[in-house]
Amino acid sequence: MQIHLSEILSREGKSIEKEIEFQQESFEVSGQAYKIVKREPVKLTISNQGNQELLISAKMDLAVAIPCSRCLKDVITEFCLDFSREVDMKLSQEERAEQMDENNYIAGYELDVDALIADEMVLQWPMKVLCKEDCKGICTVCGNDLNKQECECDRTVLDPRMAAFLDIFEQFKEV
Ligand SMILES: [Zn+2]
Ligand SMILES: [Zn+2]
């Protein structure tokens, strides 16, 4: 969804509020697509702060299906976005692109709301998602879901370098 900024840019000190349907079906993060399972409209406020500077605020509640880091089962993960960005419209397209993240959500005098939300989602994206705190994950040998049942596989790590790494990992867990 594109919002034209030329009108608000000509009215110093003014604000506009809009509710906008978010149109994307999924988010792409690090080359992976994640399905959006619940969404509210985006509540957008754009204020002209004078001197060709805009303050863009957005609020949106949504939920995304993200696989559990251990067992890969989809976990419905809720996000309550509430953020603002200051945009200096005096800058050229190139200068702005340098200031913002690679995901450029303003082109000329158009604000791309989907791109703005996607940009924030990348910042909010969790390092890891677990279906439950003590998820046992899947067996690395047979792929069995260890939360459901144990299997007979020998999961002892044979590579000594890997074993040393796991020891370190265990130590970290205890801290
Ligand atoms: Zn899990
Ligand atoms: Zn197994």
PDB file of C-alpha atoms and ligand atoms in Angstrom:
ATOM      1  CA  MET A   1       0.000   0.000   0.000  1.00  0.00           C
ATOM      2  CA  GLN A   2       1.433   3.349  -1.078  1.00  0.00           C
ATOM      3  CA  ILE A   3       0.761   6.627   0.731  1.00  0.00           C
ATOM      4  CA  HIS A   4       1.381   9.891  -1.081  1.00  0.00           C
ATOM      5  CA  LEU A   5       3.431  12.262   1.028  1.00  0.00           C
ATOM      6  CA  SER A   6       3.298  15.382  -1.121  1.00  0.00           C
ATOM      7  CA  GLU A   7       0.125  16.739   0.511  1.00  0.00           C
ATOM      8  CA  ILE A   8       1.322  16.421   4.107  1.00  0.00           C
ATOM      9  CA  LEU A   9       4.707  17.805   3.078  1.00  0.00           C
ATOM     10  CA  SER A  10       3.068  21.051   1.993  1.00  0.00           C
ATOM     11  CA  ARG A  11       1.345  21.561   5.373  1.00  0.00           C
ATOM     12  CA  GLU A  12       3.831  22.329   8.135  1.00  0.00           C
ATOM     13  CA  GLY A  13       2.767  21.314  11.635  1.00  0.00           C
ATOM     14  CA  LYS A  14      -0.054  19.097  10.369  1.00  0.00           C
ATOM     15  CA  SER A  15      -0.611  15.426  11.096  1.00  0.00           C
ATOM     16  CA  ILE A  16      -2.602  12.819   9.256  1.00  0.00           C
ATOM     17  CA  GLU A  17      -3.868   9.545  10.654  1.00  0.00           C
ATOM     18  CA  LYS A  18      -4.792   6.569   8.541  1.00  0.00           C
ATOM     19  CA  GLU A  19      -5.780   2.957   8.986  1.00  0.00           C
ATOM     20  CA  ILE A  20      -4.350   0.791   6.305  1.00  0.00           C
ATOM     21  CA  GLU A  21      -4.874  -2.848   5.472  1.00  0.00           C
ATOM     22  CA  PHE A  22      -1.628  -4.721   5.407  1.00  0.00           C
ATOM     23  CA  GLN A  23      -1.503  -6.652   2.177  1.00  0.00           C
ATOM     24  CA  GLN A  24       1.475  -8.942   2.471  1.00  0.00           C
ATOM     25  CA  GLU A  25       0.777 -12.611   3.189  1.00  0.00           C
ATOM     26  CA  SER A  26       4.201 -13.380   4.593  1.00  0.00           C
ATOM     27  CA  PHE A  27       7.501 -11.876   5.658  1.00  0.00           C
ATOM     28  CA  GLU A  28      10.803 -12.730   4.160  1.00  0.00           C
ATOM     29  CA  VAL A  29      13.645 -12.838   6.667  1.00  0.00           C
ATOM     30  CA  SER A  30      17.091 -14.064   5.631  1.00  0.00           C
ATOM     31  CA  GLY A  31      15.653 -15.639   2.497  1.00  0.00           C
ATOM     32  CA  GLN A  32      12.943 -17.571   4.375  1.00  0.00           C
ATOM     33  CA  ALA A  33       9.224 -16.831   4.052  1.00  0.00           C
ATOM     34  CA  TYR A  34       7.092 -16.823   7.207  1.00  0.00           C
ATOM     35  CA  LYS A  35       3.324 -16.832   6.997  1.00  0.00           C
ATOM     36  CA  ILE A  36       1.331 -14.074   8.685  1.00  0.00           C
ATOM     37  CA  VAL A  37      -1.520 -15.829  10.503  1.00  0.00           C
ATOM     38  CA  LYS A  38      -3.217 -12.836  12.144  1.00  0.00           C
ATOM     39  CA  ARG A  39      -3.136  -9.133  11.398  1.00  0.00           C
ATOM     40  CA  GLU A  40      -4.798  -5.903  12.433  1.00  0.00           C
ATOM     41  CA  PRO A  41      -4.819  -2.878  10.118  1.00  0.00           C
ATOM     42  CA  VAL A  42      -1.776  -0.623  10.390  1.00  0.00           C
ATOM     43  CA  LYS A  43      -2.485   2.576  12.350  1.00  0.00           C
ATOM     44  CA  LEU A  44      -0.335   5.161  10.696  1.00  0.00           C
ATOM     45  CA  THR A  45       0.348   8.737  11.806  1.00  0.00           C
ATOM     46  CA  ILE A  46       2.400  11.074   9.668  1.00  0.00           C
ATOM     47  CA  SER A  47       3.381  14.447  11.108  1.00  0.00           C
ATOM     48  CA  ASN A  48       5.027  17.304   9.304  1.00  0.00           C
ATOM     49  CA  GLN A  49       7.572  18.641  11.784  1.00  0.00           C
ATOM     50  CA  GLY A  50       8.595  21.525   9.580  1.00  0.00           C
ATOM     51  CA  ASN A  51      11.757  21.919   7.562  1.00  0.00           C
ATOM     52  CA  GLN A  52      10.629  19.075   5.278  1.00  0.00           C
ATOM     53  CA  GLU A  53      10.985  16.538   8.091  1.00  0.00           C
ATOM     54  CA  LEU A  54       8.322  13.909   8.637  1.00  0.00           C
ATOM     55  CA  LEU A  55       7.687  11.769  11.674  1.00  0.00           C
ATOM     56  CA  ILE A  56       6.085   8.493  10.642  1.00  0.00           C
ATOM     57  CA  SER A  57       4.568   6.413  13.445  1.00  0.00           C
ATOM     58  CA  ALA A  58       3.013   3.006  12.978  1.00  0.00           C
ATOM     59  CA  LYS A  59       1.168   0.587  15.226  1.00  0.00           C
ATOM     60  CA  MET A  60       0.127  -2.887  14.263  1.00  0.00           C
ATOM     61  CA  ASP A  61      -0.610  -6.159  16.041  1.00  0.00           C
ATOM     62  CA  LEU A  62       0.092  -9.320  14.127  1.00  0.00           C
ATOM     63  CA  ALA A  63       1.078 -12.933  14.519  1.00  0.00           C
ATOM     64  CA  VAL A  64       3.506 -14.921  12.406  1.00  0.00           C
ATOM     65  CA  ALA A  65       4.102 -18.667  12.219  1.00  0.00           C
ATOM     66  CA  ILE A  66       7.786 -19.232  13.025  1.00  0.00           C
ATOM     67  CA  PRO A  67       9.225 -22.740  13.328  1.00  0.00           C
ATOM     68  CA  CYS A  68      10.538 -23.796  16.749  1.00  0.00           C
ATOM     69  CA  SER A  69      14.345 -23.609  16.701  1.00  0.00           C
ATOM     70  CA  ARG A  70      14.567 -27.164  18.024  1.00  0.00           C
ATOM     71  CA  CYS A  71      11.672 -29.232  16.666  1.00  0.00           C
ATOM     72  CA  LEU A  72      10.638 -27.027  13.695  1.00  0.00           C
ATOM     73  CA  LYS A  73       6.968 -27.080  14.663  1.00  0.00           C
ATOM     74  CA  ASP A  74       5.262 -23.777  13.774  1.00  0.00           C
ATOM     75  CA  VAL A  75       4.931 -21.462  16.751  1.00  0.00           C
ATOM     76  CA  ILE A  76       2.383 -18.659  16.494  1.00  0.00           C
ATOM     77  CA  THR A  77       4.458 -15.661  17.531  1.00  0.00           C
ATOM     78  CA  GLU A  78       2.711 -12.391  18.376  1.00  0.00           C
ATOM     79  CA  PHE A  79       4.166  -8.979  17.627  1.00  0.00           C
ATOM     80  CA  CYS A  80       2.855  -5.636  18.859  1.00  0.00           C
ATOM     81  CA  LEU A  81       4.586  -3.106  16.679  1.00  0.00           C
ATOM     82  CA  ASP A  82       4.672   0.485  17.861  1.00  0.00           C
ATOM     83  CA  PHE A  83       7.463   2.526  16.355  1.00  0.00           C
ATOM     84  CA  SER A  84       8.407   5.814  14.723  1.00  0.00           C
ATOM     85  CA  ARG A  85      10.821   6.858  12.028  1.00  0.00           C
ATOM     86  CA  GLU A  86      12.017  10.333  11.213  1.00  0.00           C
ATOM     87  CA  VAL A  87      12.443  11.001   7.558  1.00  0.00           C
ATOM     88  CA  ASP A  88      14.195  14.038   6.155  1.00  0.00           C
ATOM     89  CA  MET A  89      12.589  14.712   2.792  1.00  0.00           C
ATOM     90  CA  LYS A  90      15.251  17.302   1.939  1.00  0.00           C
ATOM     91  CA  LEU A  91      17.698  14.487   1.359  1.00  0.00           C
ATOM     92  CA  SER A  92      17.985  12.960  -2.053  1.00  0.00           C
ATOM     93  CA  GLN A  93      16.835   9.422  -2.715  1.00  0.00           C
ATOM     94  CA  GLU A  94      20.444   8.202  -2.492  1.00  0.00           C
ATOM     95  CA  GLU A  95      21.242  10.057   0.736  1.00  0.00           C
ATOM     96  CA  ARG A  96      18.103   8.662   2.354  1.00  0.00           C
ATOM     97  CA  ALA A  97      18.900   5.145   1.234  1.00  0.00           C
ATOM     98  CA  GLU A  98      22.252   5.436   2.997  1.00  0.00           C
ATOM     99  CA  GLN A  99      20.616   6.542   6.239  1.00  0.00           C
ATOM    100  CA  MET A 100      17.903   3.918   6.248  1.00  0.00           C
ATOM    101  CA  ASP A 101      18.294   0.192   6.203  1.00  0.00           C
ATOM    102  CA  GLU A 102      18.617  -1.522   2.858  1.00  0.00           C
ATOM    103  CA  ASN A 103      14.875  -1.941   2.840  1.00  0.00           C
ATOM    104  CA  ASN A 104      13.921   1.443   1.473  1.00  0.00           C
ATOM    105  CA  TYR A 105      10.294   2.279   2.221  1.00  0.00           C
ATOM    106  CA  ILE A 106      10.161   5.701   0.627  1.00  0.00           C
ATOM    107  CA  ALA A 107      10.480   6.187  -3.099  1.00  0.00           C
ATOM    108  CA  GLY A 108      10.154   9.756  -4.274  1.00  0.00           C
ATOM    109  CA  TYR A 109       7.075  11.079  -2.427  1.00  0.00           C
ATOM    110  CA  GLU A 110       5.524   7.669  -1.851  1.00  0.00           C
ATOM    111  CA  LEU A 111       5.605   5.775   1.431  1.00  0.00           C
ATOM    112  CA  ASP A 112       5.383   2.018   1.003  1.00  0.00           C
ATOM    113  CA  VAL A 113       3.602   0.894   4.177  1.00  0.00           C
ATOM    114  CA  ASP A 114       4.219  -2.817   3.622  1.00  0.00           C
ATOM    115  CA  ALA A 115       7.944  -2.163   3.244  1.00  0.00           C
ATOM    116  CA  LEU A 116       7.963   0.027   6.370  1.00  0.00           C
ATOM    117  CA  ILE A 117       6.353  -2.759   8.424  1.00  0.00           C
ATOM    118  CA  ALA A 118       8.624  -5.405   6.908  1.00  0.00           C
ATOM    119  CA  ASP A 119      11.616  -3.242   7.794  1.00  0.00           C
ATOM    120  CA  GLU A 120      10.560  -3.050  11.451  1.00  0.00           C
ATOM    121  CA  MET A 121       9.780  -6.771  11.575  1.00  0.00           C
ATOM    122  CA  VAL A 122      13.377  -7.556  10.643  1.00  0.00           C
ATOM    123  CA  LEU A 123      14.500  -5.523  13.681  1.00  0.00           C
ATOM    124  CA  GLN A 124      11.972  -7.219  15.966  1.00  0.00           C
ATOM    125  CA  TRP A 125      12.605 -10.714  14.672  1.00  0.00           C
ATOM    126  CA  PRO A 126      13.440 -13.077  17.565  1.00  0.00           C
ATOM    127  CA  MET A 127      16.848 -14.761  17.668  1.00  0.00           C
ATOM    128  CA  LYS A 128      15.152 -17.996  18.482  1.00  0.00           C
ATOM    129  CA  VAL A 129      11.637 -19.284  18.964  1.00  0.00           C
ATOM    130  CA  LEU A 130      10.769 -22.289  21.109  1.00  0.00           C
ATOM    131  CA  CYS A 131       7.418 -24.099  21.151  1.00  0.00           C
ATOM    132  CA  LYS A 132       8.021 -24.572  24.886  1.00  0.00           C
ATOM    133  CA  GLU A 133      10.931 -23.843  27.212  1.00  0.00           C
ATOM    134  CA  ASP A 134      11.988 -27.480  27.499  1.00  0.00           C
ATOM    135  CA  CYS A 135      11.386 -28.557  23.905  1.00  0.00           C
ATOM    136  CA  LYS A 136      13.490 -31.671  23.354  1.00  0.00           C
ATOM    137  CA  GLY A 137      13.809 -31.091  19.628  1.00  0.00           C
ATOM    138  CA  ILE A 138      14.080 -33.731  16.957  1.00  0.00           C
ATOM    139  CA  CYS A 139      16.428 -36.704  16.836  1.00  0.00           C
ATOM    140  CA  THR A 140      19.395 -35.798  14.643  1.00  0.00           C
ATOM    141  CA  VAL A 141      19.575 -39.410  13.432  1.00  0.00           C
ATOM    142  CA  CYS A 142      16.013 -40.395  12.519  1.00  0.00           C
ATOM    143  CA  GLY A 143      14.130 -37.079  12.665  1.00  0.00           C
ATOM    144  CA  ASN A 144      11.716 -38.324  15.324  1.00  0.00           C
ATOM    145  CA  ASP A 145      10.028 -35.629  17.446  1.00  0.00           C
ATOM    146  CA  LEU A 146      11.562 -36.300  20.875  1.00  0.00           C
ATOM    147  CA  ASN A 147       8.716 -34.442  22.589  1.00  0.00           C
ATOM    148  CA  LYS A 148       6.341 -37.193  21.493  1.00  0.00           C
ATOM    149  CA  GLN A 149       8.508 -40.243  22.076  1.00  0.00           C
ATOM    150  CA  GLU A 150      12.072 -41.339  22.651  1.00  0.00           C
ATOM    151  CA  CYS A 151      13.779 -43.372  19.967  1.00  0.00           C
ATOM    152  CA  GLU A 152      16.526 -45.958  20.098  1.00  0.00           C
ATOM    153  CA  CYS A 153      19.037 -43.943  18.098  1.00  0.00           C
ATOM    154  CA  ASP A 154      22.584 -43.444  19.309  1.00  0.00           C
ATOM    155  CA  ARG A 155      22.936 -39.687  19.264  1.00  0.00           C
ATOM    156  CA  THR A 156      26.401 -39.671  20.805  1.00  0.00           C
ATOM    157  CA  VAL A 157      28.502 -37.189  18.876  1.00  0.00           C
ATOM    158  CA  LEU A 158      31.473 -38.928  17.304  1.00  0.00           C
ATOM    159  CA  ASP A 159      33.461 -35.977  16.067  1.00  0.00           C
ATOM    160  CA  PRO A 160      35.690 -34.889  18.989  1.00  0.00           C
ATOM    161  CA  ARG A 161      35.687 -31.261  17.843  1.00  0.00           C
ATOM    162  CA  MET A 162      31.912 -31.294  17.962  1.00  0.00           C
ATOM    163  CA  ALA A 163      31.974 -32.943  21.398  1.00  0.00           C
ATOM    164  CA  ALA A 164      34.253 -30.204  22.727  1.00  0.00           C
ATOM    165  CA  PHE A 165      31.891 -27.624  21.336  1.00  0.00           C
ATOM    166  CA  LEU A 166      28.937 -29.262  23.067  1.00  0.00           C
ATOM    167  CA  ASP A 167      30.832 -29.235  26.377  1.00  0.00           C
ATOM    168  CA  ILE A 168      31.283 -25.501  26.065  1.00  0.00           C
ATOM    169  CA  PHE A 169      27.637 -25.168  25.196  1.00  0.00           C
ATOM    170  CA  GLU A 170      26.656 -27.134  28.340  1.00  0.00           C
ATOM    171  CA  GLN A 171      28.815 -24.840  30.471  1.00  0.00           C
ATOM    172  CA  PHE A 172      27.059 -21.800  29.057  1.00  0.00           C
ATOM    173  CA  LYS A 173      23.681 -23.272  29.837  1.00  0.00           C
ATOM    174  CA  GLU A 174      24.547 -23.614  33.519  1.00  0.00           C
ATOM    175  CA  VAL A 175      25.535 -19.969  33.909  1.00  0.00           C
TER     176      VAL A 175
HETATM  177 ZN    ZN B   1       9.859 -27.317  19.733  1.00  0.00          ZN
HETATM  178 ZN    ZN B   2      16.057 -41.261  16.470  1.00  0.00          ZN
END
